[in-house]
Coordinates of C-alpha atoms in Angstrom, one line a residue:
Chain A
M1 CA -48.3 -48.9 -36.0
M2 CA -47.3 -47.3 -39.3
L3 CA -43.8 -48.6 -39.5
S4 CA -42.5 -51.6 -37.5
V5 CA -38.9 -52.7 -37.9
R6 CA -37.9 -55.9 -36.2
D7 CA -34.4 -57.3 -35.8
L8 CA -33.0 -55.7 -39.0
R9 CA -29.6 -56.9 -40.0
V10 CA -27.7 -55.6 -43.0
S11 CA -24.3 -57.0 -43.9
F12 CA -22.0 -56.3 -46.8
R13 CA -19.6 -58.9 -48.3
T14 CA -16.3 -57.2 -48.8
H15 CA -12.7 -58.2 -49.6
E16 CA -11.9 -58.1 -45.9
G17 CA -14.8 -60.3 -44.9
L18 CA -18.5 -59.8 -43.9
V19 CA -19.2 -56.4 -42.5
R20 CA -22.3 -56.2 -40.4
A21 CA -23.4 -52.6 -40.8
I22 CA -26.7 -53.1 -38.9
D23 CA -26.9 -55.6 -36.2
G24 CA -30.4 -56.2 -34.9
V25 CA -32.2 -52.9 -35.1
S26 CA -35.9 -52.7 -34.0
F27 CA -38.1 -49.7 -33.8
D28 CA -41.7 -48.5 -34.3
L29 CA -43.1 -45.4 -35.7
K30 CA -46.6 -44.1 -35.2
E31 CA -48.6 -42.0 -37.6
G32 CA -47.7 -38.4 -37.4
E33 CA -44.7 -39.0 -35.1
I34 CA -41.2 -37.5 -35.5
L35 CA -38.4 -40.0 -34.7
G36 CA -34.9 -38.6 -34.3
V37 CA -32.1 -41.0 -35.1
V38 CA -28.7 -39.9 -33.7
G39 CA -25.3 -41.4 -34.3
E40 CA -21.9 -40.7 -35.6
S41 CA -20.6 -41.7 -39.0
G42 CA -20.5 -45.5 -39.3
S43 CA -23.2 -46.0 -36.6
G44 CA -25.6 -47.4 -39.2
K45 CA -28.2 -44.7 -39.0
T46 CA -28.3 -44.1 -42.8
V47 CA -28.0 -47.8 -43.8
S48 CA -30.9 -48.8 -41.6
L49 CA -33.1 -46.2 -43.2
L50 CA -31.9 -47.0 -46.7
A51 CA -32.9 -50.6 -46.0
V52 CA -36.4 -49.4 -45.0
M53 CA -36.7 -47.5 -48.2
G54 CA -35.5 -50.5 -50.2
L55 CA -32.7 -48.5 -51.6
I56 CA -29.8 -50.9 -50.9
T57 CA -29.2 -52.3 -54.3
D58 CA -25.7 -53.5 -53.8
P59 CA -25.5 -57.2 -54.8
N60 CA -23.1 -57.8 -51.9
A61 CA -25.6 -56.7 -49.4
V62 CA -27.5 -59.2 -47.2
I63 CA -30.7 -57.9 -45.6
E64 CA -32.4 -59.9 -42.9
G65 CA -35.2 -59.2 -40.5
S66 CA -38.6 -57.6 -41.0
I67 CA -39.8 -54.2 -42.1
R68 CA -43.6 -53.8 -41.9
Y69 CA -45.1 -50.7 -43.4
R70 CA -48.9 -50.4 -42.7
E71 CA -49.2 -54.2 -42.3
R72 CA -47.2 -54.9 -45.4
E73 CA -43.8 -56.7 -45.4
L74 CA -41.2 -54.7 -47.3
V75 CA -38.3 -57.1 -47.1
G76 CA -38.4 -59.1 -50.3
L77 CA -41.0 -57.0 -52.0
P78 CA -40.5 -56.8 -55.8
A79 CA -38.7 -53.7 -57.0
R80 CA -41.8 -52.5 -58.9
E81 CA -44.0 -52.6 -55.9
L82 CA -41.4 -50.8 -53.8
R83 CA -41.1 -48.1 -56.5
R84 CA -44.8 -47.5 -56.3
L85 CA -44.5 -46.9 -52.5
R86 CA -41.5 -44.7 -52.7
G87 CA -42.2 -41.2 -53.8
S88 CA -45.9 -41.5 -53.2
E89 CA -46.3 -42.8 -49.7
I90 CA -42.8 -42.8 -48.5
A91 CA -40.4 -40.0 -49.5
M92 CA -36.8 -39.3 -48.7
I93 CA -34.6 -36.3 -48.5
F94 CA -30.8 -36.4 -48.4
Q95 CA -28.0 -34.4 -47.1
D96 CA -26.8 -33.1 -50.4
P97 CA -29.8 -31.9 -52.5
M98 CA -27.8 -32.0 -55.7
T99 CA -27.8 -35.8 -55.5
A100 CA -31.6 -35.7 -55.8
L101 CA -31.8 -33.1 -58.5
T102 CA -30.7 -33.3 -62.1
P103 CA -28.7 -30.3 -63.3
V104 CA -30.1 -30.3 -66.8
Y105 CA -33.8 -29.7 -66.1
T106 CA -35.6 -26.8 -64.3
I107 CA -36.9 -27.2 -60.8
G108 CA -40.5 -26.9 -62.0
W109 CA -40.0 -29.7 -64.6
Q110 CA -38.4 -32.1 -62.1
I111 CA -41.1 -31.7 -59.5
A112 CA -43.9 -32.0 -62.1
E113 CA -42.3 -35.2 -63.4
Q114 CA -42.3 -36.7 -60.0
I115 CA -46.0 -35.9 -59.6
R116 CA -46.9 -37.3 -63.0
A117 CA -45.0 -40.5 -62.2
H118 CA -47.4 -41.2 -59.4
K119 CA -50.7 -39.5 -60.4
R120 CA -52.7 -39.4 -63.6
I121 CA -53.0 -35.7 -64.0
S122 CA -52.3 -33.3 -66.9
K123 CA -49.0 -31.4 -67.3
S124 CA -50.6 -28.0 -66.6
Q125 CA -52.4 -29.4 -63.5
A126 CA -49.0 -30.8 -62.3
L127 CA -47.3 -27.4 -62.9
E128 CA -50.0 -25.7 -60.9
R129 CA -49.4 -28.1 -58.0
V130 CA -45.7 -27.4 -58.3
E131 CA -46.3 -23.7 -57.8
E132 CA -48.4 -24.4 -54.7
L133 CA -45.7 -26.7 -53.3
L134 CA -42.9 -24.2 -53.8
A135 CA -45.0 -21.6 -52.0
E136 CA -45.6 -24.0 -49.2
V137 CA -41.8 -24.4 -48.7
N138 CA -41.5 -20.6 -48.5
F139 CA -40.1 -19.7 -51.9
P140 CA -40.7 -16.0 -52.1
N141 CA -41.5 -16.2 -55.9
P142 CA -42.6 -19.7 -56.7
R143 CA -43.5 -19.0 -60.4
E144 CA -40.0 -17.6 -61.1
A145 CA -38.3 -20.4 -59.1
M146 CA -39.9 -23.1 -61.4
S147 CA -37.9 -21.9 -64.3
R148 CA -34.7 -22.0 -62.5
Y149 CA -32.0 -24.7 -62.8
P150 CA -30.6 -26.2 -59.6
H151 CA -27.2 -24.4 -60.0
Q152 CA -29.0 -21.1 -59.9
L153 CA -30.3 -21.7 -56.4
S154 CA -28.5 -21.5 -53.1
G155 CA -28.0 -24.5 -50.9
G156 CA -31.0 -23.7 -48.7
M157 CA -33.3 -23.1 -51.7
R158 CA -32.2 -26.4 -53.3
Q159 CA -32.9 -28.3 -50.1
R160 CA -36.4 -26.6 -50.0
A161 CA -37.0 -27.6 -53.6
V162 CA -36.1 -31.2 -52.7
I163 CA -38.5 -31.0 -49.8
A164 CA -41.2 -29.7 -52.1
M165 CA -40.6 -32.7 -54.4
A166 CA -40.8 -35.0 -51.4
L167 CA -44.1 -33.5 -50.4
S168 CA -45.6 -33.6 -53.9
C169 CA -47.6 -36.7 -53.3
N170 CA -48.5 -36.0 -49.6
P171 CA -46.3 -38.8 -48.2
A172 CA -47.4 -40.5 -45.0
L173 CA -43.8 -41.1 -44.1
L174 CA -40.8 -38.8 -44.7
V175 CA -37.3 -40.0 -44.2
A176 CA -34.8 -37.1 -43.8
D177 CA -31.1 -38.1 -43.8
E178 CA -29.1 -35.2 -42.4
P179 CA -31.0 -32.6 -44.5
T180 CA -29.5 -29.6 -42.7
T181 CA -25.9 -30.7 -42.1
A182 CA -24.5 -28.9 -45.1
L183 CA -26.6 -25.7 -44.3
D184 CA -25.9 -22.7 -42.2
V185 CA -27.7 -22.6 -38.8
T186 CA -29.8 -19.7 -40.0
V187 CA -31.1 -21.7 -42.9
Q188 CA -31.3 -24.9 -40.8
A189 CA -33.7 -23.1 -38.5
G190 CA -36.0 -22.5 -41.4
I191 CA -35.9 -26.1 -42.6
L192 CA -36.7 -27.4 -39.1
D193 CA -39.6 -25.1 -39.0
L194 CA -40.8 -26.5 -42.3
V195 CA -40.6 -30.1 -41.1
R196 CA -42.7 -29.2 -38.0
K197 CA -45.2 -27.4 -40.2
L198 CA -45.4 -30.5 -42.5
R199 CA -46.3 -32.7 -39.6
A200 CA -48.9 -30.3 -38.4
T201 CA -50.6 -29.8 -41.7
H202 CA -50.3 -33.3 -43.3
N203 CA -49.9 -35.4 -40.2
S204 CA -46.9 -37.0 -41.9
A205 CA -44.6 -39.2 -39.8
V206 CA -40.9 -38.2 -40.0
V207 CA -37.7 -40.1 -39.4
F208 CA -35.0 -37.5 -39.0
I209 CA -31.4 -38.7 -39.1
T210 CA -28.8 -36.4 -37.7
H211 CA -25.6 -36.3 -35.6
D212 CA -26.7 -33.1 -33.9
M213 CA -28.2 -33.6 -30.5
G214 CA -29.5 -30.0 -30.5
V215 CA -31.5 -30.6 -33.7
V216 CA -33.0 -33.8 -32.2
S217 CA -34.0 -32.1 -29.0
E218 CA -35.8 -29.4 -30.9
L219 CA -37.6 -31.5 -33.3
A220 CA -38.2 -35.1 -32.3
D221 CA -41.0 -36.7 -30.2
R222 CA -38.9 -39.8 -29.7
V223 CA -35.2 -40.4 -30.1
M224 CA -33.1 -43.4 -30.9
V225 CA -29.3 -43.3 -30.4
M226 CA -27.1 -45.6 -32.5
Y227 CA -23.6 -46.8 -32.1
A228 CA -21.7 -49.3 -34.2
G229 CA -24.8 -50.7 -36.0
R230 CA -26.9 -51.1 -32.9
V231 CA -29.5 -49.0 -31.0
V232 CA -27.9 -48.2 -27.7
E233 CA -30.7 -46.1 -26.2
R234 CA -34.3 -45.2 -27.0
G235 CA -36.8 -43.0 -25.4
S236 CA -39.0 -40.0 -25.6
R237 CA -37.2 -36.7 -26.1
T238 CA -37.8 -35.6 -22.5
E239 CA -36.7 -39.0 -21.1
L240 CA -33.6 -39.1 -23.2
F241 CA -32.4 -35.6 -22.6
S242 CA -33.4 -35.1 -19.0
D243 CA -32.4 -38.6 -17.9
P244 CA -29.9 -40.2 -20.4
Q245 CA -29.1 -43.8 -19.3
H246 CA -26.5 -45.2 -21.7
P247 CA -22.9 -44.1 -21.0
Y248 CA -22.5 -43.2 -24.7
T249 CA -25.5 -40.9 -24.7
R250 CA -24.4 -39.3 -21.5
A251 CA -20.8 -38.8 -22.8
L252 CA -22.0 -37.4 -26.1
L253 CA -24.3 -34.9 -24.4
G254 CA -21.5 -34.0 -22.0
S255 CA -19.0 -33.3 -24.7
I256 CA -21.1 -30.6 -26.4
P257 CA -19.8 -27.2 -25.4
P258 CA -22.5 -25.0 -23.8
L259 CA -23.9 -22.0 -25.6
T260 CA -24.7 -20.1 -22.5
G261 CA -23.4 -19.9 -18.9
E262 CA -20.0 -20.8 -17.6
K263 CA -17.4 -22.3 -20.0
P264 CA -15.9 -25.5 -18.7
H265 CA -12.1 -25.3 -18.6
R266 CA -11.8 -28.6 -20.5
L267 CA -14.5 -30.4 -22.4
P268 CA -15.4 -33.8 -21.0
A269 CA -14.2 -35.7 -24.1
I270 CA -14.8 -39.4 -25.1
P271 CA -11.4 -41.1 -25.6
G272 CA -10.7 -43.0 -28.8
S273 CA -12.8 -42.9 -31.9
P274 CA -15.8 -44.9 -33.2
P275 CA -14.7 -48.5 -34.0
S276 CA -14.3 -49.9 -37.4
L277 CA -17.1 -52.3 -38.2
L278 CA -14.5 -54.8 -39.5
R279 CA -12.8 -55.0 -36.2
L280 CA -15.5 -54.6 -33.5
P281 CA -14.3 -55.1 -30.0
E282 CA -15.4 -58.1 -28.0
G283 CA -18.5 -57.6 -26.0
C284 CA -20.1 -54.2 -25.9
A285 CA -18.9 -52.1 -28.9
F286 CA -18.6 -49.0 -26.7
G287 CA -16.7 -50.9 -24.0
P288 CA -13.1 -49.6 -24.8
R289 CA -14.3 -46.0 -24.7
C290 CA -16.7 -46.4 -21.8
P291 CA -16.0 -44.7 -18.5
V292 CA -17.8 -47.5 -16.7
N293 CA -15.6 -50.4 -15.9
Y294 CA -17.9 -53.4 -15.5
E295 CA -17.0 -57.1 -16.0
P296 CA -19.9 -58.4 -18.0
C297 CA -19.4 -55.8 -20.8
R298 CA -16.3 -57.6 -22.1
A299 CA -18.1 -60.9 -22.5
G300 CA -21.4 -60.4 -24.2
K301 CA -23.3 -57.8 -26.2
P302 CA -26.0 -56.0 -24.2
V303 CA -29.5 -56.1 -25.7
L304 CA -31.9 -53.2 -25.7
G305 CA -34.7 -54.0 -23.3
D306 CA -38.4 -53.4 -23.8
G307 CA -40.2 -50.4 -22.6
N308 CA -40.4 -46.8 -23.9
H309 CA -37.1 -45.8 -22.4
A310 CA -34.5 -48.4 -22.6
A311 CA -30.7 -48.6 -22.8
A312 CA -28.5 -51.4 -24.1
C313 CA -26.1 -51.4 -21.2
F314 CA -25.4 -54.1 -18.6
R315 CA -24.6 -51.6 -16.0
V316 CA -27.9 -49.8 -16.4
Q317 CA -29.8 -53.0 -16.5
A318 CA -28.1 -54.4 -13.5
Chain B
M1 CA 8.7 -6.6 -22.6
I2 CA 7.7 -4.1 -25.3
E3 CA 6.9 -7.0 -27.7
K4 CA 4.0 -8.1 -25.6
D5 CA 2.2 -4.8 -25.8
R6 CA 2.2 -4.8 -29.5
P7 CA -0.5 -6.8 -31.2
I8 CA 0.8 -9.9 -32.8
L9 CA -1.3 -9.4 -35.9
E10 CA -3.2 -6.4 -37.1
T11 CA -5.2 -5.7 -40.2
R12 CA -6.0 -2.2 -41.3
E13 CA -8.9 -1.8 -43.7
L14 CA -8.0 -5.1 -45.4
S15 CA -9.9 -6.0 -48.5
K16 CA -9.7 -8.9 -50.9
R17 CA -11.4 -8.7 -54.2
F18 CA -11.5 -11.4 -56.8
S19 CA -12.3 -10.6 -60.4
I20 CA -14.3 -13.3 -62.2
G21 CA -15.3 -13.7 -65.9
T22 CA -13.5 -12.2 -68.8
R23 CA -14.5 -9.1 -70.8
F24 CA -16.0 -11.5 -73.3
S25 CA -18.3 -13.3 -70.9
S26 CA -22.0 -12.4 -70.8
Q27 CA -21.8 -10.0 -67.9
G28 CA -18.2 -8.9 -68.6
R29 CA -15.6 -8.8 -65.9
R30 CA -17.1 -8.6 -62.4
T31 CA -15.6 -8.1 -59.0
V32 CA -16.4 -10.2 -55.9
H33 CA -15.9 -8.3 -52.7
A34 CA -14.9 -11.3 -50.6
V35 CA -13.4 -9.3 -47.7
D36 CA -14.3 -5.7 -47.3
N37 CA -12.5 -3.2 -45.1
V38 CA -11.7 -5.5 -42.2
S39 CA -9.7 -4.0 -39.3
L40 CA -8.9 -6.5 -36.7
T41 CA -6.3 -6.6 -33.9
V42 CA -5.1 -9.9 -32.4
Q43 CA -3.1 -9.7 -29.1
H44 CA -0.5 -12.2 -28.0
G45 CA -2.0 -15.4 -26.4
E46 CA -5.6 -14.8 -27.2
T47 CA -8.0 -16.8 -29.4
V48 CA -10.0 -14.8 -31.8
G49 CA -13.0 -16.6 -33.2
L50 CA -14.5 -15.7 -36.6
V51 CA -18.1 -16.7 -37.2
G52 CA -20.6 -16.1 -39.9
E53 CA -22.6 -18.0 -42.6
S54 CA -20.9 -19.7 -45.5
G55 CA -19.8 -17.1 -48.0
C56 CA -19.3 -14.4 -45.4
G57 CA -15.6 -14.3 -46.2
K58 CA -14.2 -15.8 -43.0
S59 CA -12.0 -18.4 -44.8
T60 CA -10.9 -15.8 -47.4
L61 CA -9.8 -13.5 -44.5
A62 CA -8.0 -16.4 -42.9
R63 CA -6.0 -17.1 -46.1
C64 CA -5.2 -13.4 -46.4
L65 CA -3.9 -13.4 -42.9
V66 CA -1.3 -16.0 -43.7
R67 CA -0.7 -14.5 -47.1
L68 CA -2.0 -17.5 -49.0
Y69 CA -3.9 -14.9 -50.9
D70 CA -2.5 -11.6 -52.0
I71 CA -4.2 -8.7 -50.4
T72 CA -6.0 -6.3 -52.6
D73 CA -6.2 -3.3 -50.3
G74 CA -5.3 -2.3 -46.8
Q75 CA -2.5 -3.4 -44.6
L76 CA -1.5 -6.6 -42.8
L77 CA 1.0 -6.2 -39.9
F78 CA 2.8 -9.0 -38.1
E79 CA 4.2 -7.7 -34.8
G80 CA 4.3 -4.2 -36.3
D81 CA 6.0 -5.3 -39.5
D82 CA 4.0 -4.6 -42.6
I83 CA 3.9 -7.9 -44.5
T84 CA 1.1 -6.8 -46.9
A85 CA 3.2 -6.8 -50.0
K86 CA 6.3 -8.8 -49.0
S87 CA 7.7 -11.1 -51.7
L88 CA 7.8 -14.9 -51.1
A89 CA 11.5 -14.7 -50.2
E90 CA 10.9 -11.9 -47.7
L91 CA 8.0 -13.7 -46.2
R92 CA 10.0 -16.9 -45.4
P93 CA 11.1 -15.8 -41.9
F94 CA 7.4 -14.9 -41.1
R95 CA 6.0 -18.1 -42.5
R96 CA 7.5 -20.2 -39.7
R97 CA 5.9 -18.0 -37.1
L98 CA 2.5 -18.0 -38.9
Q99 CA 0.9 -21.4 -39.6
M100 CA -2.4 -22.7 -40.6
V101 CA -4.5 -25.9 -40.0
F102 CA -7.1 -26.8 -42.5
Q103 CA -10.6 -28.3 -42.3
D104 CA -10.1 -31.5 -44.1
P105 CA -6.9 -33.3 -43.0
S106 CA -7.3 -35.9 -45.7
A107 CA -7.1 -33.2 -48.4
S108 CA -4.2 -31.4 -46.8
L109 CA -2.0 -34.4 -46.2
N110 CA -0.3 -36.0 -49.2
P111 CA -1.7 -39.6 -49.3
R112 CA 1.5 -41.0 -50.8
R113 CA 3.9 -39.9 -48.0
R114 CA 4.3 -41.3 -44.5
V115 CA 3.0 -39.0 -41.9
G116 CA 6.4 -38.8 -40.1
D117 CA 7.7 -37.4 -43.4
L118 CA 4.9 -34.9 -43.7
V119 CA 5.5 -33.5 -40.2
A120 CA 9.3 -33.4 -40.9
E121 CA 8.9 -31.4 -44.1
P122 CA 8.6 -27.9 -42.6
L123 CA 11.6 -28.7 -40.5
R124 CA 13.7 -29.7 -43.5
I125 CA 12.6 -26.5 -45.4
H126 CA 13.0 -24.0 -42.6
T127 CA 15.7 -25.3 -40.3
K128 CA 19.2 -26.6 -40.6
L129 CA 18.6 -29.5 -38.3
S130 CA 20.3 -32.8 -39.1
S131 CA 18.2 -35.8 -40.0
R132 CA 18.7 -37.3 -36.6
E133 CA 17.6 -34.1 -34.9
I134 CA 14.6 -34.0 -37.2
T135 CA 13.6 -37.5 -36.3
K136 CA 13.8 -36.6 -32.6
R137 CA 11.8 -33.5 -33.1
V138 CA 9.1 -35.4 -35.0
A139 CA 8.9 -37.9 -32.2
E140 CA 8.5 -35.0 -29.8
L141 CA 5.7 -33.5 -31.9
F142 CA 3.8 -36.8 -32.1
D143 CA 3.9 -37.1 -28.4
L144 CA 2.7 -33.5 -28.0
V145 CA -0.4 -34.1 -30.1
G146 CA -1.2 -37.5 -28.6
L147 CA 0.0 -39.8 -31.4
L148 CA 2.1 -42.9 -30.7
P149 CA 5.8 -43.1 -31.7
D150 CA 5.3 -46.0 -34.2
H151 CA 2.6 -43.9 -36.0
V152 CA 5.4 -42.1 -38.0
M153 CA 5.7 -44.9 -40.5
R154 CA 2.0 -44.9 -41.3
Y155 CA 0.2 -43.3 -44.3
P156 CA -2.6 -40.8 -43.8
H157 CA -5.3 -43.3 -44.8
E158 CA -4.4 -45.6 -41.9
F159 CA -5.7 -43.0 -39.5
S160 CA -9.1 -42.0 -38.3
G161 CA -10.3 -38.5 -38.9
G162 CA -9.3 -37.3 -35.5
Q163 CA -5.8 -38.7 -35.7
R164 CA -5.3 -37.2 -39.1
Q165 CA -6.2 -33.8 -37.7
R166 CA -3.6 -34.4 -35.0
V167 CA -1.1 -34.9 -37.8
G168 CA -2.2 -31.7 -39.4
I169 CA -1.8 -29.9 -36.1
A170 CA 1.7 -31.5 -35.5
R171 CA 2.8 -30.2 -38.8
A172 CA 1.5 -26.7 -38.1
I173 CA 3.3 -26.4 -34.7
A174 CA 6.5 -28.1 -35.9
L175 CA 8.3 -24.8 -36.3
N176 CA 7.2 -23.3 -33.0
P177 CA 4.9 -20.7 -34.5
D178 CA 3.5 -17.8 -32.6
L179 CA 0.2 -17.6 -34.4
V180 CA -1.9 -20.5 -35.8
V181 CA -4.9 -19.9 -38.0
L182 CA -7.3 -22.8 -37.7
D183 CA -9.9 -22.9 -40.5
E184 CA -12.8 -25.2 -39.4
P185 CA -10.4 -27.7 -37.6
V186 CA -13.1 -29.8 -36.1
S187 CA -16.0 -29.5 -38.6
A188 CA -15.1 -32.7 -40.5
L189 CA -14.8 -34.8 -37.3
D190 CA -17.2 -37.0 -35.5
V191 CA -19.0 -35.4 -32.6
S192 CA -17.4 -37.7 -30.0
V193 CA -13.9 -36.8 -31.4
Q194 CA -14.4 -33.0 -31.6
A195 CA -14.1 -32.4 -27.9
Q196 CA -10.7 -34.2 -27.9
I197 CA -9.3 -31.9 -30.5
V198 CA -10.7 -28.8 -28.9
N199 CA -9.0 -29.9 -25.6
L200 CA -5.8 -30.7 -27.5
L201 CA -5.8 -27.2 -29.0
A202 CA -6.3 -25.6 -25.6
D203 CA -3.4 -27.7 -24.1
L204 CA -1.1 -26.7 -26.9
Q205 CA -2.0 -23.1 -26.6
E206 CA -1.1 -23.1 -22.9
K207 CA 2.1 -25.1 -23.3
L208 CA 3.5 -23.4 -26.4
K209 CA 2.1 -19.9 -25.7
L210 CA 0.2 -19.9 -29.0
T211 CA -2.2 -17.3 -30.4
Y212 CA -5.1 -18.7 -32.4
I213 CA -7.4 -17.4 -35.0
F214 CA -10.2 -19.9 -34.9
I215 CA -12.8 -20.3 -37.7
A216 CA -15.8 -22.6 -37.3
H217 CA -19.5 -22.6 -38.2
D218 CA -20.3 -24.4 -35.0
L219 CA -21.0 -21.5 -32.7
S220 CA -20.8 -23.4 -29.4
V221 CA -17.3 -24.7 -30.3
V222 CA -16.2 -21.2 -31.2
R223 CA -17.5 -19.8 -27.9
Q224 CA -15.7 -22.6 -26.0
V225 CA -12.3 -21.9 -27.5
S226 CA -12.3 -18.1 -28.1
T227 CA -11.5 -15.2 -25.8
R228 CA -12.9 -12.8 -28.4
I229 CA -15.3 -13.2 -31.3
A230 CA -15.8 -11.3 -34.5
V231 CA -19.1 -11.9 -36.4
M232 CA -18.8 -11.5 -40.2
Y233 CA -21.5 -10.8 -42.7
L234 CA -20.8 -10.4 -46.4
G235 CA -17.1 -9.7 -46.1
S236 CA -17.2 -7.3 -43.2
I237 CA -17.2 -7.5 -39.4
V238 CA -20.6 -6.5 -38.0
E239 CA -19.8 -7.1 -34.4
E240 CA -16.8 -7.9 -32.2
G241 CA -16.5 -8.5 -28.5
P242 CA -15.4 -10.8 -25.7
A243 CA -16.8 -14.3 -26.4
E244 CA -19.1 -14.9 -23.4
E245 CA -20.3 -11.3 -23.4
L246 CA -21.1 -11.3 -27.1
F247 CA -23.0 -14.6 -26.8
A248 CA -25.0 -13.4 -23.7
T249 CA -25.9 -10.0 -25.1
P250 CA -25.5 -9.9 -28.9
A251 CA -26.1 -6.3 -30.0
H252 CA -26.2 -6.6 -33.8
P253 CA -29.5 -8.0 -35.2
Y254 CA -27.5 -10.4 -37.3
S255 CA -25.5 -11.8 -34.3
Q256 CA -28.8 -12.1 -32.5
A257 CA -30.4 -14.1 -35.3
L258 CA -27.3 -16.3 -35.8
I259 CA -27.0 -17.2 -32.1
S260 CA -30.7 -17.7 -31.7
A261 CA -30.7 -20.2 -34.6
V262 CA -28.3 -22.6 -32.9
P263 CA -30.3 -25.7 -31.8
V264 CA -29.5 -26.5 -28.2
V265 CA -30.3 -29.5 -26.1
E266 CA -33.2 -28.6 -23.8
T267 CA -33.6 -30.8 -20.8
T268 CA -36.8 -29.0 -19.8
P269 CA -39.3 -28.7 -22.7
S270 CA -40.8 -25.5 -21.2
G271 CA -37.6 -23.4 -21.7
Q272 CA -38.1 -22.5 -25.3
R273 CA -35.8 -19.8 -26.5
R274 CA -37.0 -17.0 -28.8
R275 CA -35.9 -17.7 -32.3
I276 CA -35.3 -15.2 -35.0
I277 CA -35.7 -16.7 -38.4
L278 CA -34.1 -14.7 -41.1
T279 CA -35.9 -14.5 -44.4
G280 CA -34.0 -14.8 -47.7
D281 CA -30.5 -15.8 -48.4
V282 CA -27.2 -14.1 -48.0
P283 CA -26.9 -11.6 -50.9
S284 CA -24.3 -12.2 -53.5
P285 CA -21.0 -10.4 -52.8
L286 CA -21.0 -9.6 -56.5
N287 CA -23.5 -6.9 -56.0
P288 CA -23.9 -6.2 -52.3
P289 CA -27.0 -4.3 -51.1
S290 CA -26.8 -0.5 -50.6
G291 CA -26.5 1.0 -47.1
C292 CA -26.2 -1.6 -44.4
R293 CA -25.5 -4.9 -46.1
F294 CA -27.8 -6.7 -43.7
H295 CA -30.8 -4.5 -44.3
P296 CA -32.7 -6.8 -46.7
R297 CA -32.9 -9.5 -44.1
C298 CA -32.9 -7.3 -41.0
P299 CA -36.1 -7.4 -38.9
I300 CA -35.5 -3.9 -37.6
A301 CA -34.3 -2.1 -40.8
V302 CA -35.6 1.4 -41.4
D303 CA -35.0 3.8 -44.3
K304 CA -31.7 5.1 -42.9
C305 CA -30.3 1.5 -43.1
R306 CA -31.1 1.3 -46.8
V307 CA -29.0 4.4 -47.6
E308 CA -26.3 4.8 -45.0
R309 CA -23.8 2.1 -44.2
P310 CA -23.1 1.9 -40.4
A311 CA -19.4 2.0 -39.4
L312 CA -17.9 -0.5 -37.0
T313 CA -17.7 1.7 -33.9
E314 CA -16.6 1.0 -30.4
H315 CA -19.6 1.2 -27.9
R316 CA -17.8 0.2 -24.8
S317 CA -14.4 -1.1 -24.2
G318 CA -13.6 -4.0 -26.5
R319 CA -17.1 -4.1 -28.0
R320 CA -17.4 -2.9 -31.6
I321 CA -20.8 -2.9 -33.5
A322 CA -21.7 -1.9 -37.0
C323 CA -25.4 -1.1 -36.7
H324 CA -27.4 2.1 -36.5
F325 CA -29.7 0.7 -33.8
P326 CA -27.8 -1.8 -31.7
T327 CA -29.5 -3.5 -28.8
L328 CA -27.4 -2.3 -25.9
K329 CA -28.0 -3.9 -22.5

């Protein structure tokens, strides 16, 4: 197993008390696999992956559990060691590419710097590599793009430049946090193609965080659905989309308007809104919004079972 | 009723141009053609969806339609009255019938005022209701959009995104408008909340006999709410038609690419759809390409497209296409 996360808990000390953003998340990732993580805002999808990257530096954060990357424990690893892993073996791309780019240097300079931080090669060799990388992410004129500043590029081009930067050291694991959310569907299609190509050519494993079920169904091998800091369902893409088990997954899939065929008169909506992590309901966090009325849900929190396809729901497990 | 036969809103070759820079800046004064020759007719009770990539001018057009922007060229008619160049005072009677809901409710609601107060504001400005009548009307509106009566005393930050958008909607319908322009009303909301707001808008439309102009980048949401859809590219409408028909058989190569790019949930992995991936980015509206504005990215462009700009012509009833070689089925 390339990445193995066990019982990960992330809490933040706040004025209003301890907020548990991640409550016992476990998952595995094989080499060359694409894992889709779906959830709404506040579901903990980003925080759990930031924890894996060792990027939660808030002094009020408490991280517990185990994150093993290629037989190496990452929780408690010194910052220097983590930094060596990040960028070379593990790379990350974010929703807004401007947060990963500095406005005052050219694209070429920034990617070359990243390469030289991890590899002992000359500046001109690094720049050659940058040109290759930009061509790989479909820049029509890579040499010209290298001399551009981020503000001179469109949103889609910036995201491709960040992907080129992430690929610069041939990462074994790429974590992508909503990389296409700010982009138009036409541009998104190109980026998704790129991620698929990356897996095919470099055999990189990818964790793809998104709120868009459609994106997951087109890209992921396996899917993990999160709600209020917990994994509520996990399975292969086919299992999850042809036979969703958890009421939340089912409701979420049901509330997406269809692109073809008959239009429903009304959309089957989920009542209420995602709960605040400060005031989680008793028992199952989805309970108050759940169409299934079942006694045990109000008492305890359901636990995700073993097996490839599992749902954290008392009703399903009963 | 004669009124019903007349379109509620009509634009005739409407254009909006912005000029940027000064004559001293490096490239001098330049003109952005944000909306270019748009002719669109909206009938009573229908929902017209506007779709297109960011920068295609759909939001600018929306703002022109409610006269938040001054119109550079062309005409804007509201129930046959030309309101293109009406002054602010002359516009007032039209304003109450022509409202707008914005994308980000936390940006369009004043954080320092109670939401009851925010919803009451249009009533205070446009009506002569007494304060007791206003309170009653606000309570009615809160009920209509699915908020609780005691919510009136709260501040916008005390609400979730979905509830805030309900406040924005309550304020837009406070004056019983006829037409509401909705600019990305569900884009900032969580997926599980979007469907609630879409349903709420449908209910209100039925109850209050509203006409909508609905803008969103999520094509499946637009298809769900719209009776008719106009696809925009670089400031112009390239295709327009009944919602379901346009999605089933898009005729313009741009509409085809746009619709094919939407990721959909496939329950059977075998049913892969054909995807058209467009190369390049949307050209800058500062110097739009010659001929058909889509030709640099079009998979079927020929020489004619580089020179001659196709007009938006009616191919069959209610279906307008601006392409020399439309796919007609």
